Backbone as numpy.savetxt, mean C-alpha at the origin, in Angstrom:
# Nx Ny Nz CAx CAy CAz Cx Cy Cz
-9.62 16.93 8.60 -8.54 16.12 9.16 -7.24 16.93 9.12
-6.64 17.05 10.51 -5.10 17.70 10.58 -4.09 17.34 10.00
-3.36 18.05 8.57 -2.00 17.60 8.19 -0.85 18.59 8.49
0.23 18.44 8.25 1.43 18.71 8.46 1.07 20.53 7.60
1.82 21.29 7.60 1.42 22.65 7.05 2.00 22.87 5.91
2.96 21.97 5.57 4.11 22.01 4.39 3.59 21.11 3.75
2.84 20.14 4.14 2.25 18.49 3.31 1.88 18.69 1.72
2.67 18.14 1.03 2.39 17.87 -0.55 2.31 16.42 -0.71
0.57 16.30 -1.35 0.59 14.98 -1.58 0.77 14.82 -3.24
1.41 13.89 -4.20 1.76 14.06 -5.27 1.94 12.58 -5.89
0.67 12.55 -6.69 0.67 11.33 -7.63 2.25 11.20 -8.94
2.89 9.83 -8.68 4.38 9.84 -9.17 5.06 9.80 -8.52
6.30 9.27 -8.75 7.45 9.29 -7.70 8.95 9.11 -8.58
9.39 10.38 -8.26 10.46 10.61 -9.32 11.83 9.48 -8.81
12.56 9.21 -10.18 13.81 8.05 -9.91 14.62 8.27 -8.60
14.77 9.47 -7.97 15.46 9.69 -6.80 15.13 8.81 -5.40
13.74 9.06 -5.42 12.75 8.71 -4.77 12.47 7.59 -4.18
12.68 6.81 -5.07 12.50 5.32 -4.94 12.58 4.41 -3.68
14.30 4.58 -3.53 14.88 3.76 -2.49 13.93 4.45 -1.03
13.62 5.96 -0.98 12.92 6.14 0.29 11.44 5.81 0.64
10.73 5.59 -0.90 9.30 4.98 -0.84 9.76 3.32 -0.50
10.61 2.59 -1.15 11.12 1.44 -0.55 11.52 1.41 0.78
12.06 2.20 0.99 12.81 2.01 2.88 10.86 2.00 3.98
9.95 3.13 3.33 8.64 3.31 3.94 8.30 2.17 4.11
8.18 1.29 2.92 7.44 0.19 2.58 8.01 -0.93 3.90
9.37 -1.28 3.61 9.66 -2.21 4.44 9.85 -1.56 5.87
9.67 -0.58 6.38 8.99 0.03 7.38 8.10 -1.09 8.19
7.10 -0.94 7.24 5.91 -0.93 7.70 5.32 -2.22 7.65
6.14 -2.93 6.32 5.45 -4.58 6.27 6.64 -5.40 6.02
7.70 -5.14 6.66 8.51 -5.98 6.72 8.19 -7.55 7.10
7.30 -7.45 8.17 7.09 -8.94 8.91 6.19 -9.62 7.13
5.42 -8.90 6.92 4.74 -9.61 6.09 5.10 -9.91 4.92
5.75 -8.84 4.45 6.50 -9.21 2.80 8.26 -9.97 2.95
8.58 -9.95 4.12 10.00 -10.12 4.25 10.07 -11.95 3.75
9.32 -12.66 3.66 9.32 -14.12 3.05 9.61 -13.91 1.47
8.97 -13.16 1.12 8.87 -12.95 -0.45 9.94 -11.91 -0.96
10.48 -11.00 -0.62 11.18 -9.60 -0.84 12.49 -10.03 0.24
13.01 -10.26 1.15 13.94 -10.15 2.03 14.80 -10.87 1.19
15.95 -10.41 1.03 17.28 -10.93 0.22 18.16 -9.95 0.33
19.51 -10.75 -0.37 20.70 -9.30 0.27 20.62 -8.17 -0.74
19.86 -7.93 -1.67 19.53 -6.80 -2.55 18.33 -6.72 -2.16
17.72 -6.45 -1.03 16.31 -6.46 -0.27 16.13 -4.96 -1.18
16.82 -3.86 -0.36 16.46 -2.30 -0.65 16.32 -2.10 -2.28
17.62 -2.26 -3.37 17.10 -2.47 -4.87 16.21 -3.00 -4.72
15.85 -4.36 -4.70 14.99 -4.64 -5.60 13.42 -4.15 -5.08
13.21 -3.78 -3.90 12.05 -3.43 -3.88 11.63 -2.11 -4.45
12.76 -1.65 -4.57 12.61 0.12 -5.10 12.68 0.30 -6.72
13.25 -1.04 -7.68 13.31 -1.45 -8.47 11.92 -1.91 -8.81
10.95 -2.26 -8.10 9.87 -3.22 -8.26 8.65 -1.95 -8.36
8.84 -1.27 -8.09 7.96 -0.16 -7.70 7.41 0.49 -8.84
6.33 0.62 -9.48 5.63 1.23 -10.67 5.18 2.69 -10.19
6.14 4.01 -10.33 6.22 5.04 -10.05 4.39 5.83 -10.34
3.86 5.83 -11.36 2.60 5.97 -11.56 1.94 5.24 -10.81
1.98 4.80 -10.02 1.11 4.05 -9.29 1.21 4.40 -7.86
2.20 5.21 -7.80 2.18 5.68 -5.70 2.32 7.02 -6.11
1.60 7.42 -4.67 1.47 8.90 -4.19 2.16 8.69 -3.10
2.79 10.25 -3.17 3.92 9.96 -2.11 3.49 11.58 -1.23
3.42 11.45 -0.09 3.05 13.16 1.56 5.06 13.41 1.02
4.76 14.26 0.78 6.05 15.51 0.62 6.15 16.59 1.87
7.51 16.58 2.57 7.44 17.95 3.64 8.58 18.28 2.65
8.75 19.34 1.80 9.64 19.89 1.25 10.32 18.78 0.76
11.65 18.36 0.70 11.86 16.76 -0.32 12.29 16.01 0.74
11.49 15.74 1.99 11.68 14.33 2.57 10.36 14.31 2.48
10.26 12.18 2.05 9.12 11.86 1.45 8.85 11.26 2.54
7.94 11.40 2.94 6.97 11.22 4.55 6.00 9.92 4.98
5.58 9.50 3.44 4.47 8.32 3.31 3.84 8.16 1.93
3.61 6.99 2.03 3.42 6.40 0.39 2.00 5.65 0.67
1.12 6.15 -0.42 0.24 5.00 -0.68 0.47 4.37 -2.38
0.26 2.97 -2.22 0.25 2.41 -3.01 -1.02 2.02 -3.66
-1.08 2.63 -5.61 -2.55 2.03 -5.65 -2.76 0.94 -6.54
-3.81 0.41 -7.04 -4.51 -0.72 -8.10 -5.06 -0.43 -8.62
-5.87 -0.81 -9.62 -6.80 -0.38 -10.43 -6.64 -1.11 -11.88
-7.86 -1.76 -12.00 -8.19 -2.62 -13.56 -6.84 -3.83 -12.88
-6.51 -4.34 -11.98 -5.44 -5.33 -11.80 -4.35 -4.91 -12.35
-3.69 -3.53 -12.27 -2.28 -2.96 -12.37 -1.77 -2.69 -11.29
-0.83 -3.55 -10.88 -0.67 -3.73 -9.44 0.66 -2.11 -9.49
0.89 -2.12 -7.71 2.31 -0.57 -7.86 3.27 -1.61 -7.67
3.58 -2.35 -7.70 4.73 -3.74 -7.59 4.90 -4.37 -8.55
5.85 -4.69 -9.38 6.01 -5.45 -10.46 7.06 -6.81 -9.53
6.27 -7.96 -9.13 6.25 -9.23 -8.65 6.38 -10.33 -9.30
6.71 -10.20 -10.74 6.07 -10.96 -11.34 7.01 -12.51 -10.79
6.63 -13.22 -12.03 7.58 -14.97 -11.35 8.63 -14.57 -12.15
8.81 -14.12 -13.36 10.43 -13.96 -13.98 11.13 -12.94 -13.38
10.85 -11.78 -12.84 11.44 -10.88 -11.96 11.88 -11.71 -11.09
10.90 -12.56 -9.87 11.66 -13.08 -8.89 12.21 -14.18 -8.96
12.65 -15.16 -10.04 13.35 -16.08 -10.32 14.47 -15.57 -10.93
14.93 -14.10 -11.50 16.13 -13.49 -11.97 16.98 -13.17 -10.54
15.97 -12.86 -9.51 16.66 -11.99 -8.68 17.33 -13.32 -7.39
16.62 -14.07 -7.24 16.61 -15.24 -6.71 16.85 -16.51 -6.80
17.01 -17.03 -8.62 17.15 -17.98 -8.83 16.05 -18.93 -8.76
16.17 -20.17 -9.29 14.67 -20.91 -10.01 13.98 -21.39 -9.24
14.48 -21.90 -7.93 14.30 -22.65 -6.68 13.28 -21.58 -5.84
13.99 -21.14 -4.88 13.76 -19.74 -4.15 12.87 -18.90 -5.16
13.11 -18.41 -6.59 12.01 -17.42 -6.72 11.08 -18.19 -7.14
10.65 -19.21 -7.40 9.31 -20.23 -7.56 9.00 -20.56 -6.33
9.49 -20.67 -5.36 8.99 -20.49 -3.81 8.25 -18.91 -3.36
9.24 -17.73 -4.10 8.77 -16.73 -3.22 7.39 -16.51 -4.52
7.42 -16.56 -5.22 6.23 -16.65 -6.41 5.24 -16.84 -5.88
5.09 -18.09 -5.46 3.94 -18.36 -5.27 3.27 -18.05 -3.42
4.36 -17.57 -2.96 4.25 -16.53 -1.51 3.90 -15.21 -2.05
4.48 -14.98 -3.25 3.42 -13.46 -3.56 2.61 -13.47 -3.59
1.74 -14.72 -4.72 0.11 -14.68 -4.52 -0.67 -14.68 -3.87
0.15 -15.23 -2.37 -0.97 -15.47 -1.05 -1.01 -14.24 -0.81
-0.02 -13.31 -0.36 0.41 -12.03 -0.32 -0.50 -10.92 -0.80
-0.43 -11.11 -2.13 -1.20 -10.10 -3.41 -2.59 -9.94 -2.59
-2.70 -8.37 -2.38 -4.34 -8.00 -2.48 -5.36 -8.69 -3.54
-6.19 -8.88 -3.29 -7.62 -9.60 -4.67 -7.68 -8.13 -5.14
-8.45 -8.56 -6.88 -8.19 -7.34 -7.29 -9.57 -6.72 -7.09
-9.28 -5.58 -7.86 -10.43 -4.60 -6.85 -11.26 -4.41 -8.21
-13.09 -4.57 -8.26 -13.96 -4.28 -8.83 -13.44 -2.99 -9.75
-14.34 -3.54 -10.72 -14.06 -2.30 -12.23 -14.54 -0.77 -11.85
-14.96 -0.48 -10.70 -15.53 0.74 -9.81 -14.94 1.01 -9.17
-13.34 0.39 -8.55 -13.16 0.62 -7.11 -11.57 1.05 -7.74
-11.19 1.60 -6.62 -9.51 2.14 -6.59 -9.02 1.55 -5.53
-8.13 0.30 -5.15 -7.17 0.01 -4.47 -6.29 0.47 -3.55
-6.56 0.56 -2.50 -4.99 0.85 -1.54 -4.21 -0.32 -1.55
-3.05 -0.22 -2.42 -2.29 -1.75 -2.17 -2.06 -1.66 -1.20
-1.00 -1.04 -0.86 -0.08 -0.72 0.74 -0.23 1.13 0.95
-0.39 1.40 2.38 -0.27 2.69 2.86 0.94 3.06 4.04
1.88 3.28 4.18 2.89 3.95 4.89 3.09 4.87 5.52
3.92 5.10 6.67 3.91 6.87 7.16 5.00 6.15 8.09
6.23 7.17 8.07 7.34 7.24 8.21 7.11 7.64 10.13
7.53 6.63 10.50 7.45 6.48 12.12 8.00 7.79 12.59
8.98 8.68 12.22 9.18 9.84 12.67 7.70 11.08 12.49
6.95 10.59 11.40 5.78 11.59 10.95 4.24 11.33 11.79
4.18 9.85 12.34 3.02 9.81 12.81 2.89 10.73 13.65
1.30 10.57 13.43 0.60 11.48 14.14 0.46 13.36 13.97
1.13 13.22 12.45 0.97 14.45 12.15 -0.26 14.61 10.74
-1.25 13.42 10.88 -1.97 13.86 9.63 -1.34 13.59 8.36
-0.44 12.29 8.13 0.07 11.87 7.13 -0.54 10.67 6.92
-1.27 9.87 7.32 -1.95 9.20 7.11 -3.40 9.97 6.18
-3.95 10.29 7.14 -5.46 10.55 6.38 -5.57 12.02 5.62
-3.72 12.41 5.28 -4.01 13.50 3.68 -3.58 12.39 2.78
-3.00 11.54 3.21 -2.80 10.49 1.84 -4.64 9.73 1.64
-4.86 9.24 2.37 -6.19 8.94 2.28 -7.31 9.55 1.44
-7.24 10.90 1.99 -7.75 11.98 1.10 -7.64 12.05 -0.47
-6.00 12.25 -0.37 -5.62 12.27 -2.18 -6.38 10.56 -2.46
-6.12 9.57 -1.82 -6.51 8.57 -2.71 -8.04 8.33 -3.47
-9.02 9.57 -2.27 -10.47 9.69 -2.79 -10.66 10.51 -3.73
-9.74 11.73 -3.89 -9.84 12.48 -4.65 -9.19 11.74 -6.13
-8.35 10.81 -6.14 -7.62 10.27 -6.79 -9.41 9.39 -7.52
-9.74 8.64 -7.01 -10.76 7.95 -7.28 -11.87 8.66 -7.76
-12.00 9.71 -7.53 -13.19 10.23 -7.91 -13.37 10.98 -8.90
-11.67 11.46 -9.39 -11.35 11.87 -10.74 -11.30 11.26 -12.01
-11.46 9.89 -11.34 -11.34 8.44 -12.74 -12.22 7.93 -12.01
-13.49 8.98 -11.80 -14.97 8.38 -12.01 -15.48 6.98 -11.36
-14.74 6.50 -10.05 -14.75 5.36 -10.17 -15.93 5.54 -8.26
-16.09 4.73 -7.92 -17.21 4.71 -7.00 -16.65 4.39 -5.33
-15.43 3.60 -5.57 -15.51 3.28 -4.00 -13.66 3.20 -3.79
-12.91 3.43 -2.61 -12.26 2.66 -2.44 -11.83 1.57 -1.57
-10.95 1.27 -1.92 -11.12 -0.92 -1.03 -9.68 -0.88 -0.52
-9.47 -1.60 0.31 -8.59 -1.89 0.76 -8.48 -3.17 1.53
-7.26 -3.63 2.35 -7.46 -4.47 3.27 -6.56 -4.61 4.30
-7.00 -5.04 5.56 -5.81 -4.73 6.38 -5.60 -6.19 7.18
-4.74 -6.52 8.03 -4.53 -7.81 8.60 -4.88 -7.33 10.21
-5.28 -8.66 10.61 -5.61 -8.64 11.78 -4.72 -7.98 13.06
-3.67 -8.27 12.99 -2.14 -7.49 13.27 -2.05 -6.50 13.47
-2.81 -5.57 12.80 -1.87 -3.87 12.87 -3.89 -3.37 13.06
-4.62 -3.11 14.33 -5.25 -2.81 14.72 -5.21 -1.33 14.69
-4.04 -0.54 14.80 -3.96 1.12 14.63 -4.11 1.42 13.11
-4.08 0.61 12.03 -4.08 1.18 10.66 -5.87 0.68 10.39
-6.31 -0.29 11.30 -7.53 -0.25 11.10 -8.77 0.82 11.78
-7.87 1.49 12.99 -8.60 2.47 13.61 -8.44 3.73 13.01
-6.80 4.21 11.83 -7.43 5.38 11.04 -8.23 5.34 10.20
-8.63 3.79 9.44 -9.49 3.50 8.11 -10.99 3.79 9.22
-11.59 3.06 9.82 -12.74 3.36 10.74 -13.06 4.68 10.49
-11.77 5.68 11.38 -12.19 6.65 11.30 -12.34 8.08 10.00
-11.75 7.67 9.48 -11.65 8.10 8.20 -13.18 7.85 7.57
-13.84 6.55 7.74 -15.01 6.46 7.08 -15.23 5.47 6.05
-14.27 4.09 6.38 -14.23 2.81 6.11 -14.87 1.78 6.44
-15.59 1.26 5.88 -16.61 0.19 6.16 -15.91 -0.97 6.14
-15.79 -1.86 7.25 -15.42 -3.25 7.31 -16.57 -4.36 6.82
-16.02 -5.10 5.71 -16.55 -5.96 4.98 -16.48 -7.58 5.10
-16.24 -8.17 4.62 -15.60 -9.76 4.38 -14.43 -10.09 5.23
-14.14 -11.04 5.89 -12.90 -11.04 6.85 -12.40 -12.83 6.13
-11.28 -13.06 5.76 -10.81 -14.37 4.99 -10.02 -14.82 6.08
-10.26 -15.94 6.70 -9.21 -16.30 7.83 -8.03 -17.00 7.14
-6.65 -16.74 7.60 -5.34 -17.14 6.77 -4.82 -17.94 8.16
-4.81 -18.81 8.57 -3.83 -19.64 9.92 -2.82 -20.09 9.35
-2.86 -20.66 8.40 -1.53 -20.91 7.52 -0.45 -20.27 7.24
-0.96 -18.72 7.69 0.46 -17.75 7.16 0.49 -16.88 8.39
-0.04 -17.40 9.70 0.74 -16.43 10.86 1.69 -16.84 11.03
2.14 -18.12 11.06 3.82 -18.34 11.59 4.55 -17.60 10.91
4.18 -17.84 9.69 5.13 -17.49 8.38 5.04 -15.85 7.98
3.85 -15.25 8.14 3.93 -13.75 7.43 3.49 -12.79 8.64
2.95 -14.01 9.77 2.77 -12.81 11.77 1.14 -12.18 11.26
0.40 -12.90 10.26 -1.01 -12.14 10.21 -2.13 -13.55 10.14
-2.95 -13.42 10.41 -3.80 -15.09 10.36 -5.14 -14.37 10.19
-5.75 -13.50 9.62 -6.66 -13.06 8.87 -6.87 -11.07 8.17
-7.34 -11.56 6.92 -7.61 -10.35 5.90 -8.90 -9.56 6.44
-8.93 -8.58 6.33 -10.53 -7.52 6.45 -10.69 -6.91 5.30
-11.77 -7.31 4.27 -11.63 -5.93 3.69 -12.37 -4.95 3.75
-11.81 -3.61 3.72 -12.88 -2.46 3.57 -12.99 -1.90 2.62
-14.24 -0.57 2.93 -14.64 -0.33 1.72 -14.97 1.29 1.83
-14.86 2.37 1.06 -15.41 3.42 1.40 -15.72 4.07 0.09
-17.29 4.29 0.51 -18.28 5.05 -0.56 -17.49 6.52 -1.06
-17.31 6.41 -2.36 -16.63 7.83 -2.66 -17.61 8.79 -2.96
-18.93 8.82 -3.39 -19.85 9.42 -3.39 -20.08 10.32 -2.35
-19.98 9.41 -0.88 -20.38 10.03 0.13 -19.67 10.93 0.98
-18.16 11.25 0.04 -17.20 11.85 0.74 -17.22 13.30 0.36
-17.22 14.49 1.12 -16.86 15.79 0.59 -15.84 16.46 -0.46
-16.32 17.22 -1.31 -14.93 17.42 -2.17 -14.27 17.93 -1.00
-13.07 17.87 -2.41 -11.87 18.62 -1.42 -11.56 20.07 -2.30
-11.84 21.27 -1.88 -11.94 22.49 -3.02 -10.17 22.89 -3.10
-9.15 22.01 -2.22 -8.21 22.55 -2.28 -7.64 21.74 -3.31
């Protein structure tokens, strides 16, 4: 798979960092997280929320290009919790957006599997192979902590992030229909996939 020639993919994301793995994020799922996260400290707090060990971030020299977000054992890369968003929001509103996180929240992923929470790529970078070297690190990521598969899920909505998982070598699984949350989050059903890490080539680089 073709990446960028400078591409550093790099588990961590140093304090600098933050606000631009945040700006990726609401990029990309604004429509969907903007019920739960959209407020006038939108940019803090999502970059605030962010569990640095937990995203890999495509590096072209120090502009950060795309973020995947991972899971594992139910350690989410988002710290969501209900007292976070009732500090930031107040008791009303963050017990509303609370319980819009949970619909939100990926299911957690089998004691075998490694999580893509969320995956990103900076609309100036598509199409340069920033998608599927993050992909990559996330198998290599998985296969170093011994673990068997990774999972993900995507919404019915964004049909191009389901045609790099396809091709990449993602198996579409279980589909959960959501009608309740297209008005509200613009998606009205989950897919999840799945990809055998066994069956993937090392990577000797």
């Amino acid at each position: 798979m073709s990446t960028t020639t400078t591409l550093d993919i790099r588990l961590g994301l140093p304090a600098d960092a933050r606000p631009a793995a945040a700006a990726l994020y609401w990029e990309a799922f604004s429509r969907k997280a903007g019920p739960v996260l959209d407020g006038p400290r939108r940019a803090g707090f999502v970059a605030e929320s962010l569990v640095p060990g937990r995203v890999l971030g495509a590096w072209d020299g120090d502009r950060l290009l795309g973020v995947a977000f991972l899971q594992q054992d139910g350690a989410a890369p988002m710290d969501l919790s209900l007292r976070r968003l009732v500090r930031e929001f107040g008791p009303v509103r963050g017990l509303w957006r609370g319980l819009l996180a949970r619909c939100l929240a990926s299911t957690t992923p089998d004691a075998d599997e490694l999580m893509i929470d969320s995956l990103a790529v900076s609309g100036a970078a598509r199409g340069r192979g920033v998608g599927g070297a993050l992909l990559d690190a996330v198998v290599e990521q998985a296969r170093a902590r011994g673990l068997r598969r990774v999972r993900l899920e995507v919404v019915d909505t964004n049909p191009r992030a389901r045609a790099l998982y396809e091709r990449f070598g993602f198996r579409a699984g279980e589909t959960v229909r959501t009608p309740y949350l297209r008005r509200l989050m613009g998606f009205g059903a989950v897919t999840t996939m799945r990809y055998d890490v066994e069956s993937a080539p090392v990577n000797a680089g």
